CSV table of C-alpha atoms (C1' of nucleotides) in Angstrom, one decimal:
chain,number,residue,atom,x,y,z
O,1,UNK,CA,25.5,-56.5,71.8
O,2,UNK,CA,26.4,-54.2,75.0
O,3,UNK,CA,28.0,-57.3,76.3
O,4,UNK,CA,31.4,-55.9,75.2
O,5,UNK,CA,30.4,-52.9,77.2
O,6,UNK,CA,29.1,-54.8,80.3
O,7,UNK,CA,32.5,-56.3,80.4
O,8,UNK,CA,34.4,-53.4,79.9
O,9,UNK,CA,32.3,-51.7,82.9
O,10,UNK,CA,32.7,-54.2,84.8
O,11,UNK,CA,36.7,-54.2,84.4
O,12,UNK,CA,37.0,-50.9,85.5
O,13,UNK,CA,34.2,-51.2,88.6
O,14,UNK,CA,36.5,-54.3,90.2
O,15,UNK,CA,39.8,-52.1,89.6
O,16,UNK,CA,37.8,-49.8,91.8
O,17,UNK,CA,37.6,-46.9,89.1
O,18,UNK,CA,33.8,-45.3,89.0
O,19,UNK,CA,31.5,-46.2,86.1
O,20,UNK,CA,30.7,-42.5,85.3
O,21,UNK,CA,28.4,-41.7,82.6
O,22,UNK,CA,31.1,-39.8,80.7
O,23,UNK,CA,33.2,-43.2,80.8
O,24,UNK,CA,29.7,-45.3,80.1
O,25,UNK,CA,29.3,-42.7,76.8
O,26,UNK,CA,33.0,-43.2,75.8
O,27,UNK,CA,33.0,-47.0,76.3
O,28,UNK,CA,29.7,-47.3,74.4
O,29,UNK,CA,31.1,-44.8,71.1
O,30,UNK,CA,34.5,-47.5,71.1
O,31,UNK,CA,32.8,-50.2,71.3
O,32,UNK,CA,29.9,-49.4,68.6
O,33,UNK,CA,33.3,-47.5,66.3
O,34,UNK,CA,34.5,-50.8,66.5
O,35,UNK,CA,37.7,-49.7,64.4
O,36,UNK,CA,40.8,-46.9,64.6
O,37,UNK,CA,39.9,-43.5,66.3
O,38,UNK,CA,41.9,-41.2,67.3
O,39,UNK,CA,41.2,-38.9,70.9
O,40,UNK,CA,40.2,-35.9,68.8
O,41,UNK,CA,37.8,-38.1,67.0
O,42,UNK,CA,36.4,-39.8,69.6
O,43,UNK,CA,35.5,-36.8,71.2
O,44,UNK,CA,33.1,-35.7,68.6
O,45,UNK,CA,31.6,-39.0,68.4
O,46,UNK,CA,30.9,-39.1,71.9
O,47,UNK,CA,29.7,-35.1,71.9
O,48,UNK,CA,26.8,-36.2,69.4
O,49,UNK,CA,25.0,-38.2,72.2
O,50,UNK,CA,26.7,-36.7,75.3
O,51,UNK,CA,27.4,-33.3,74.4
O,52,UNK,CA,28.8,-31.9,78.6
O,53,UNK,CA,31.7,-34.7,78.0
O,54,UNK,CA,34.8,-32.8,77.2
O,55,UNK,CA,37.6,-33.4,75.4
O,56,UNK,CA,39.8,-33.6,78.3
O,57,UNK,CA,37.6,-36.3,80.1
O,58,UNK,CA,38.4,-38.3,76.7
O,59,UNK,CA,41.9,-38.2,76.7
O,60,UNK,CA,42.0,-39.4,80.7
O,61,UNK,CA,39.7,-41.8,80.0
O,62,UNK,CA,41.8,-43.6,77.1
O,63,UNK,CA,44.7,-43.4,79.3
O,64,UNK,CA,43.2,-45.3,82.0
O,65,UNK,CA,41.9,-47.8,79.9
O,66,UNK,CA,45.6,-48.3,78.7
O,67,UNK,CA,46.4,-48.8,81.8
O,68,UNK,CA,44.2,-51.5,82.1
O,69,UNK,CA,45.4,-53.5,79.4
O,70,UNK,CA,41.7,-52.8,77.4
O,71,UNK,CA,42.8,-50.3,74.5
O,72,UNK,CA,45.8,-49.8,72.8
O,73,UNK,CA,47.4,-46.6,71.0
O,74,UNK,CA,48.7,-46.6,67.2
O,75,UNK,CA,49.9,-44.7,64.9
O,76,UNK,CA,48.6,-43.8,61.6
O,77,UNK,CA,49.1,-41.4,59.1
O,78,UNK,CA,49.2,-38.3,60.9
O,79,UNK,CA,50.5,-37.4,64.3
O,80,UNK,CA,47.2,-38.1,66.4
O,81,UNK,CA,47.1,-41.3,68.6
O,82,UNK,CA,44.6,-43.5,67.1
O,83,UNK,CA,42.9,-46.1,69.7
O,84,UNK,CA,41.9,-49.8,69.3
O,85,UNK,CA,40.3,-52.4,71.6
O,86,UNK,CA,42.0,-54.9,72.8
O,87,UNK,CA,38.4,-57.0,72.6
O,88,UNK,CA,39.1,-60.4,74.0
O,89,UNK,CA,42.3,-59.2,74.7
O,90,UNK,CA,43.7,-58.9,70.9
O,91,UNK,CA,43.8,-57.7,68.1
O,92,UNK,CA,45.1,-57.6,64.1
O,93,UNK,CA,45.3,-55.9,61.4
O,94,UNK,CA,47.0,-55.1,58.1
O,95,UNK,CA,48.7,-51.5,57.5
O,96,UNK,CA,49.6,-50.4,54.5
O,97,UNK,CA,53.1,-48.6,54.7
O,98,UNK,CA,52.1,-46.4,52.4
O,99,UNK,CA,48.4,-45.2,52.8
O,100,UNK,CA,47.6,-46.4,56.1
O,101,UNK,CA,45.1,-48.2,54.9
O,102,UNK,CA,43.8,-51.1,57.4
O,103,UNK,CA,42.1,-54.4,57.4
O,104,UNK,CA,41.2,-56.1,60.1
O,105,UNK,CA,42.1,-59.7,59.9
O,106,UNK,CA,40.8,-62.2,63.4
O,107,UNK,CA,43.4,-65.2,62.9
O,108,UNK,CA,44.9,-65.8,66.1
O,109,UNK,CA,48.1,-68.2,66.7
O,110,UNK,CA,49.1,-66.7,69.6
O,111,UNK,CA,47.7,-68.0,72.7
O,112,UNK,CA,50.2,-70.3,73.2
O,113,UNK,CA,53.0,-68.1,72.9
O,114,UNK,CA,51.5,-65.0,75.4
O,115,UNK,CA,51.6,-68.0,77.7
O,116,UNK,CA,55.0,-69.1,77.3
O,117,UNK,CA,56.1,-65.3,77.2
O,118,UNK,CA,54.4,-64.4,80.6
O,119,UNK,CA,56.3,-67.3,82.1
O,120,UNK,CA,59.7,-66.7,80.8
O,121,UNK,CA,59.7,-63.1,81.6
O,122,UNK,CA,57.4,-62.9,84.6
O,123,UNK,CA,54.9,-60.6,83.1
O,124,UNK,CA,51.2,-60.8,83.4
O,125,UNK,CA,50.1,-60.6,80.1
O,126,UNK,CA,47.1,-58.9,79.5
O,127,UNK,CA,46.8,-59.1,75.3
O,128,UNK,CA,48.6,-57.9,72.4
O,129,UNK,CA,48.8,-56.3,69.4
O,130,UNK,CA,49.7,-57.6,66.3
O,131,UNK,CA,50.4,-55.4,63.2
O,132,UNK,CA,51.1,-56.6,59.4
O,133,UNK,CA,52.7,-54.2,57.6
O,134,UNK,CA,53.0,-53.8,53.6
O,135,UNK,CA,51.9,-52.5,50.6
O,136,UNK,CA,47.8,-52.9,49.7
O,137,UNK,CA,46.9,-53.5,46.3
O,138,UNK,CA,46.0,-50.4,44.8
O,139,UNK,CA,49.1,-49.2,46.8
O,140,UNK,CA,51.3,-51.7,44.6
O,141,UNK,CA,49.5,-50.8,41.4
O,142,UNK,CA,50.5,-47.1,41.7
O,143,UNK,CA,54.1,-48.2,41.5
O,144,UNK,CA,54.7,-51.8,40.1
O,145,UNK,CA,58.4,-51.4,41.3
G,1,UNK,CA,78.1,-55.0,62.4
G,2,UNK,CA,77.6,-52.4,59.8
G,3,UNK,CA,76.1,-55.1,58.0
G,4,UNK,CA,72.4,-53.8,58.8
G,5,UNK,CA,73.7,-50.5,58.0
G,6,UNK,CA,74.6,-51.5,54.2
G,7,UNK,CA,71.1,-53.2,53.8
G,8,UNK,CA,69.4,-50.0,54.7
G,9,UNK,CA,70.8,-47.9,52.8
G,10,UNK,CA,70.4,-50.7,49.8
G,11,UNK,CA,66.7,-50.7,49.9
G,12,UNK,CA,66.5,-46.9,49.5
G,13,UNK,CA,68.9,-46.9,46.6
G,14,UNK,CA,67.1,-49.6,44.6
G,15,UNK,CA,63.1,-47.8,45.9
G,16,UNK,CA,65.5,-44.9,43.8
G,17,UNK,CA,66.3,-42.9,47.0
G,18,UNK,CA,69.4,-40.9,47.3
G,19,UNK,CA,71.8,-42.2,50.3
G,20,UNK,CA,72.9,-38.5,51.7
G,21,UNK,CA,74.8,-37.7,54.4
G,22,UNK,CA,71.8,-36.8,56.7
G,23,UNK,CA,70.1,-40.3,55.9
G,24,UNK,CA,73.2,-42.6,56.9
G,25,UNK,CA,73.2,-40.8,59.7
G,26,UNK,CA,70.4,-41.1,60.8
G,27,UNK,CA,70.4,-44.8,59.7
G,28,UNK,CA,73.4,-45.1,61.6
G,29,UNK,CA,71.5,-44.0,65.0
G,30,UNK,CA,69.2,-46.1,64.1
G,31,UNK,CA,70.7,-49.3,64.3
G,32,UNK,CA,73.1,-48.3,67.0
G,33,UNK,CA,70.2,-47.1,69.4
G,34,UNK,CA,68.6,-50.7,68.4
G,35,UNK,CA,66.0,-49.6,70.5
G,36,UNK,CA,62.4,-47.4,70.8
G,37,UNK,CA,63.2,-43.8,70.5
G,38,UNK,CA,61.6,-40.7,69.6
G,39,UNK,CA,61.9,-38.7,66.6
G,40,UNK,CA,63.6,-35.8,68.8
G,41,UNK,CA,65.9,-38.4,70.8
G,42,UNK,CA,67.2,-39.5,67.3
G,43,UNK,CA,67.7,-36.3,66.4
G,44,UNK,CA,69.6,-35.1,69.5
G,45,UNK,CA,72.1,-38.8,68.7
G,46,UNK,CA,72.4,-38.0,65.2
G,47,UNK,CA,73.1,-34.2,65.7
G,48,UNK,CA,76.2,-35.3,68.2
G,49,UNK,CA,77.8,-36.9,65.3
G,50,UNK,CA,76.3,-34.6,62.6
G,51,UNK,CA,75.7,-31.6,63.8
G,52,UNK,CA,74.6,-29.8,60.7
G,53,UNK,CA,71.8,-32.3,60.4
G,54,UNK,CA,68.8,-31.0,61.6
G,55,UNK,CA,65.7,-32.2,63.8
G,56,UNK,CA,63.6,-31.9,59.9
G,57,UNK,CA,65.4,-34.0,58.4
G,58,UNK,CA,65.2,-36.8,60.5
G,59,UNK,CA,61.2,-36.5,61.1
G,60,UNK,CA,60.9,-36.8,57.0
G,61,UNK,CA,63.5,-39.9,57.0
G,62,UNK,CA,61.6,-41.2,59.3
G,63,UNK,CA,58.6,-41.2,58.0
G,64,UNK,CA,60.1,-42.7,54.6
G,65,UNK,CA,61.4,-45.3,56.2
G,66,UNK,CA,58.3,-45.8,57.3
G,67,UNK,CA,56.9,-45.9,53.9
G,68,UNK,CA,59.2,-48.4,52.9
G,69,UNK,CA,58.5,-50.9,55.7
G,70,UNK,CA,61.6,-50.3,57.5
G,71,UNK,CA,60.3,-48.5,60.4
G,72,UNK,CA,57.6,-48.6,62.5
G,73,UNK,CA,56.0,-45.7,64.9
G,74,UNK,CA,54.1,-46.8,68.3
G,75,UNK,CA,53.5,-44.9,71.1
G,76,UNK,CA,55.0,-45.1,74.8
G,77,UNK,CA,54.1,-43.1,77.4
G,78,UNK,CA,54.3,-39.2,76.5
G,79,UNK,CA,52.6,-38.0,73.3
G,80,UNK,CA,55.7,-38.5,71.0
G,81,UNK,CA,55.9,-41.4,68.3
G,82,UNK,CA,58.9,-43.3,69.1
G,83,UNK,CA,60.5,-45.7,66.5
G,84,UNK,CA,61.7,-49.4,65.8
G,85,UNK,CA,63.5,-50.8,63.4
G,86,UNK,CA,61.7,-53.8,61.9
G,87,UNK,CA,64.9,-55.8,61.6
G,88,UNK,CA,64.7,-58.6,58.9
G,89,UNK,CA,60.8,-57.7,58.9
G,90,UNK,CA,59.9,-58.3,62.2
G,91,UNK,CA,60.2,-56.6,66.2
G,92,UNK,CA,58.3,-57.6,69.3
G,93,UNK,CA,58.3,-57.1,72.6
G,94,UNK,CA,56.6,-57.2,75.3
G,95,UNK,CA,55.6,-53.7,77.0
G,96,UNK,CA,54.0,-53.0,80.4
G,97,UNK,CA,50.5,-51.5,80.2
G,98,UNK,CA,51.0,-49.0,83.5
G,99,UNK,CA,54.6,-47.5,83.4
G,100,UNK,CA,55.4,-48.6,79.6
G,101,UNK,CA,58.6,-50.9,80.8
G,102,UNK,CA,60.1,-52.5,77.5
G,103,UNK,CA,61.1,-55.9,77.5
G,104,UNK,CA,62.1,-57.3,73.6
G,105,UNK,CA,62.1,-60.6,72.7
G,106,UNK,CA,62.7,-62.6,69.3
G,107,UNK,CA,60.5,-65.6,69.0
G,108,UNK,CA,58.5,-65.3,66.3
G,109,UNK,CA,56.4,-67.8,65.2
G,110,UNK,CA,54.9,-66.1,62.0
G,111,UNK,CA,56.5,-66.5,58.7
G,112,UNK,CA,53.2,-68.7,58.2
G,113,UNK,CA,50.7,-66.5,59.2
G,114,UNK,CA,52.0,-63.6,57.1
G,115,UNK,CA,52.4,-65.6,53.8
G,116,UNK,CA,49.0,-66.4,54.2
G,117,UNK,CA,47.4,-63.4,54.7
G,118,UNK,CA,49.1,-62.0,52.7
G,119,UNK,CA,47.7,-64.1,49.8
G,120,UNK,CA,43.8,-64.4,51.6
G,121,UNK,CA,44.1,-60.5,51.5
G,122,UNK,CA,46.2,-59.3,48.4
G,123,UNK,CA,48.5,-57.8,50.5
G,124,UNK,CA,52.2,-57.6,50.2
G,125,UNK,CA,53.6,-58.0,53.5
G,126,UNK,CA,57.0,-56.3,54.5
G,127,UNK,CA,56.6,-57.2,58.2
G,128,UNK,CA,55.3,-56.9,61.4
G,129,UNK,CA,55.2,-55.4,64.7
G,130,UNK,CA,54.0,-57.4,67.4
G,131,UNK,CA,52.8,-56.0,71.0
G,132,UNK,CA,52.5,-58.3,74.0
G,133,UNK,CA,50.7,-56.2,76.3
G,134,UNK,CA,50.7,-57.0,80.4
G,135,UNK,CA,52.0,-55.8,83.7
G,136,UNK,CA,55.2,-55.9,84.4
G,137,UNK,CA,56.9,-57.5,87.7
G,138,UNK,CA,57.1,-54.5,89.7
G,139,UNK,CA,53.7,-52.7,88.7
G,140,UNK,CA,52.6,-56.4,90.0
G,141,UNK,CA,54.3,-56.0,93.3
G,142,UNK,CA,53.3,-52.5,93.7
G,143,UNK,CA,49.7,-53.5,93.3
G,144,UNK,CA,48.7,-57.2,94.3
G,145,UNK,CA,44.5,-56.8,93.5
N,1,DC,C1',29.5,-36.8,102.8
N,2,DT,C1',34.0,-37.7,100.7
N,3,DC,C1',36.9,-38.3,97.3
N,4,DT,C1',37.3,-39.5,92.5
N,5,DG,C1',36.3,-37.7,88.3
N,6,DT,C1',35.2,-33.7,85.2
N,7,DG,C1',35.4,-29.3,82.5
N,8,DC,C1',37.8,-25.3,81.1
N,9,DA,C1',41.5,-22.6,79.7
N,10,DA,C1',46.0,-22.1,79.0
N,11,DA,C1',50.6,-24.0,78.6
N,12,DG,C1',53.7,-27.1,76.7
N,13,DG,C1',55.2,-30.3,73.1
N,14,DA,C1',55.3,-32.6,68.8
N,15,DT,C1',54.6,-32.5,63.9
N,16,DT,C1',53.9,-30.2,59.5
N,17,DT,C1',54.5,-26.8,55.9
N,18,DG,C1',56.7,-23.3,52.6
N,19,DC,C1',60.5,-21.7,50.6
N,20,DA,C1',65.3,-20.8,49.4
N,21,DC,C1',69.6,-23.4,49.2
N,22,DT,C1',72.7,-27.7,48.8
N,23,DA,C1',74.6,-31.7,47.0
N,24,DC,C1',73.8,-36.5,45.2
N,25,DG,C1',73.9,-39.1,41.1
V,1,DC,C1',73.3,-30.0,35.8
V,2,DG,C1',68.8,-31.2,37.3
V,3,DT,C1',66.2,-32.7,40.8
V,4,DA,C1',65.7,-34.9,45.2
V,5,DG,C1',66.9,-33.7,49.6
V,6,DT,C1',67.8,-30.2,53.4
V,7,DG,C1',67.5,-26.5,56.9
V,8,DC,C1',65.1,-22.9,59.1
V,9,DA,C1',61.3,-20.6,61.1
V,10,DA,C1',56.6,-20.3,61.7
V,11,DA,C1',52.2,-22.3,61.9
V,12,DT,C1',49.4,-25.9,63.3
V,13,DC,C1',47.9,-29.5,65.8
V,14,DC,C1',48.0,-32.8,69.8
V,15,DT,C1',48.5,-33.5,74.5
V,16,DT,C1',49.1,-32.3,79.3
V,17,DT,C1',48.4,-29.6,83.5
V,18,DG,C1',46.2,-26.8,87.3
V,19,DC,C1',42.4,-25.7,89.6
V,20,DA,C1',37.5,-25.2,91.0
V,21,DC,C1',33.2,-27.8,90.7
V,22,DA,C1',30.1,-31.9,90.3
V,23,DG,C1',28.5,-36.5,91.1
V,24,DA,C1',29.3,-41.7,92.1
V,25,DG,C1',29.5,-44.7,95.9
DNA sequence: CTCTGTGCAAAGGATTTGCACTACG
DNA sequence: CGTAGTGCAAATCCTTTGCACAGAG
């Protein structure tokens, strides 16, 4: 349950970044949103249960957790970020080019490949990011074209 | 060369499209700047060739293009979309988590992955967009922990 | 106790919208 | 010709920054 948060504390503790309780309170609404928020979003989330966290303290916080390889920015309908978890380092889903709709899909082909990556270009690969894109079904019904 | 250039404009002829001025343009940026750029970088390259094109224009192109599974938006660094062109379907690369270094590379192992899903999830796909997430070499020199 | 992290407010950009005008097909 | 596409300017929304204060280690 608050495993994924343990481990997400515990990254940022041994990059020797504090474990504040407005990080704790942002960590525990991503994990527990499980799914595509945006900064703005997020915010209000993590107002209900810690209402002195600002909106500022949101936005650095999702930065530094880019930084660190656990959360990754996307783009989805409008122009506000929208943030996933990189949980075990990954993650997939399908867009649809025309609604945004998303579904998460888990298949993962890919170790094998970050490895051989990382070695070829000498990058320390952290995760990655896989998006599907195309048309969702009730997408393709509204125009059989 | 222009080859890519003629497909482009193809698919939004036969999606019923019209192929202006302002969209070859742009289209033509596109392909020549092969690479991740904002909406206001493209239009500062288009408006050197065209000038009467303005920055409008090329943030609604853009976002059909995007409808149409030509063009993808992800974020890098400052809070502006940038752009790649999903070329035959597909773009990855590899990007560095702390200063958003950019390194592309083509292998691509997943023709079979998105047929499948695809069919598991009733999705048509048009492509993908794959991030490889890490550090790369010199944020690793510049901090060894 | 010190220095990293936080909150606020305001500045700075990016994106979107409404409407009259142009030009593709 | 008719309609999809365009340009402009303003409005809106998202993100960043500077600085004084608070709290984790």
């Amino acid at each position: 349950m608050s495993d994924r948060l343990a481990r997400l504390s515990g990254r940022l503790r041994e990059q020797g970044y504090r474990v504040t309780g407005a990080r704790r309170a942002i960590l525990q609404e991503l994990v527990s949103s499980s799914g595509h928020v945006s900064a703005d979003e997020l915010a209000a989330l993590v107002n209900r249960r810690a209402p002195r966290v600002g909106r500022m303290t949101v936005y650095r916080t999702l930065e530094l957790l880019q930084q660190l390889g656990l959360v990754r920015p996307i783009y989805l309908g409008s122009g506000a970020a929208h943030y996933v978890l990189l949980e075990d380092g990954h993650h997939h889903h399908l867009v649809c080019a025309r609604c945004d709709a998303v579904v998460e899909f888990d298949d993962c082909l890919m170790q094998e490949l970050e490895q051989r990556l990382g070695e070829r270009y000498n990058f320390r690969v952290q995760g990655h990011l896989l998006e599907v894109v195309g048309l969702c079904e009730s997408c393709r019904e509204q125009e059989p074209a």
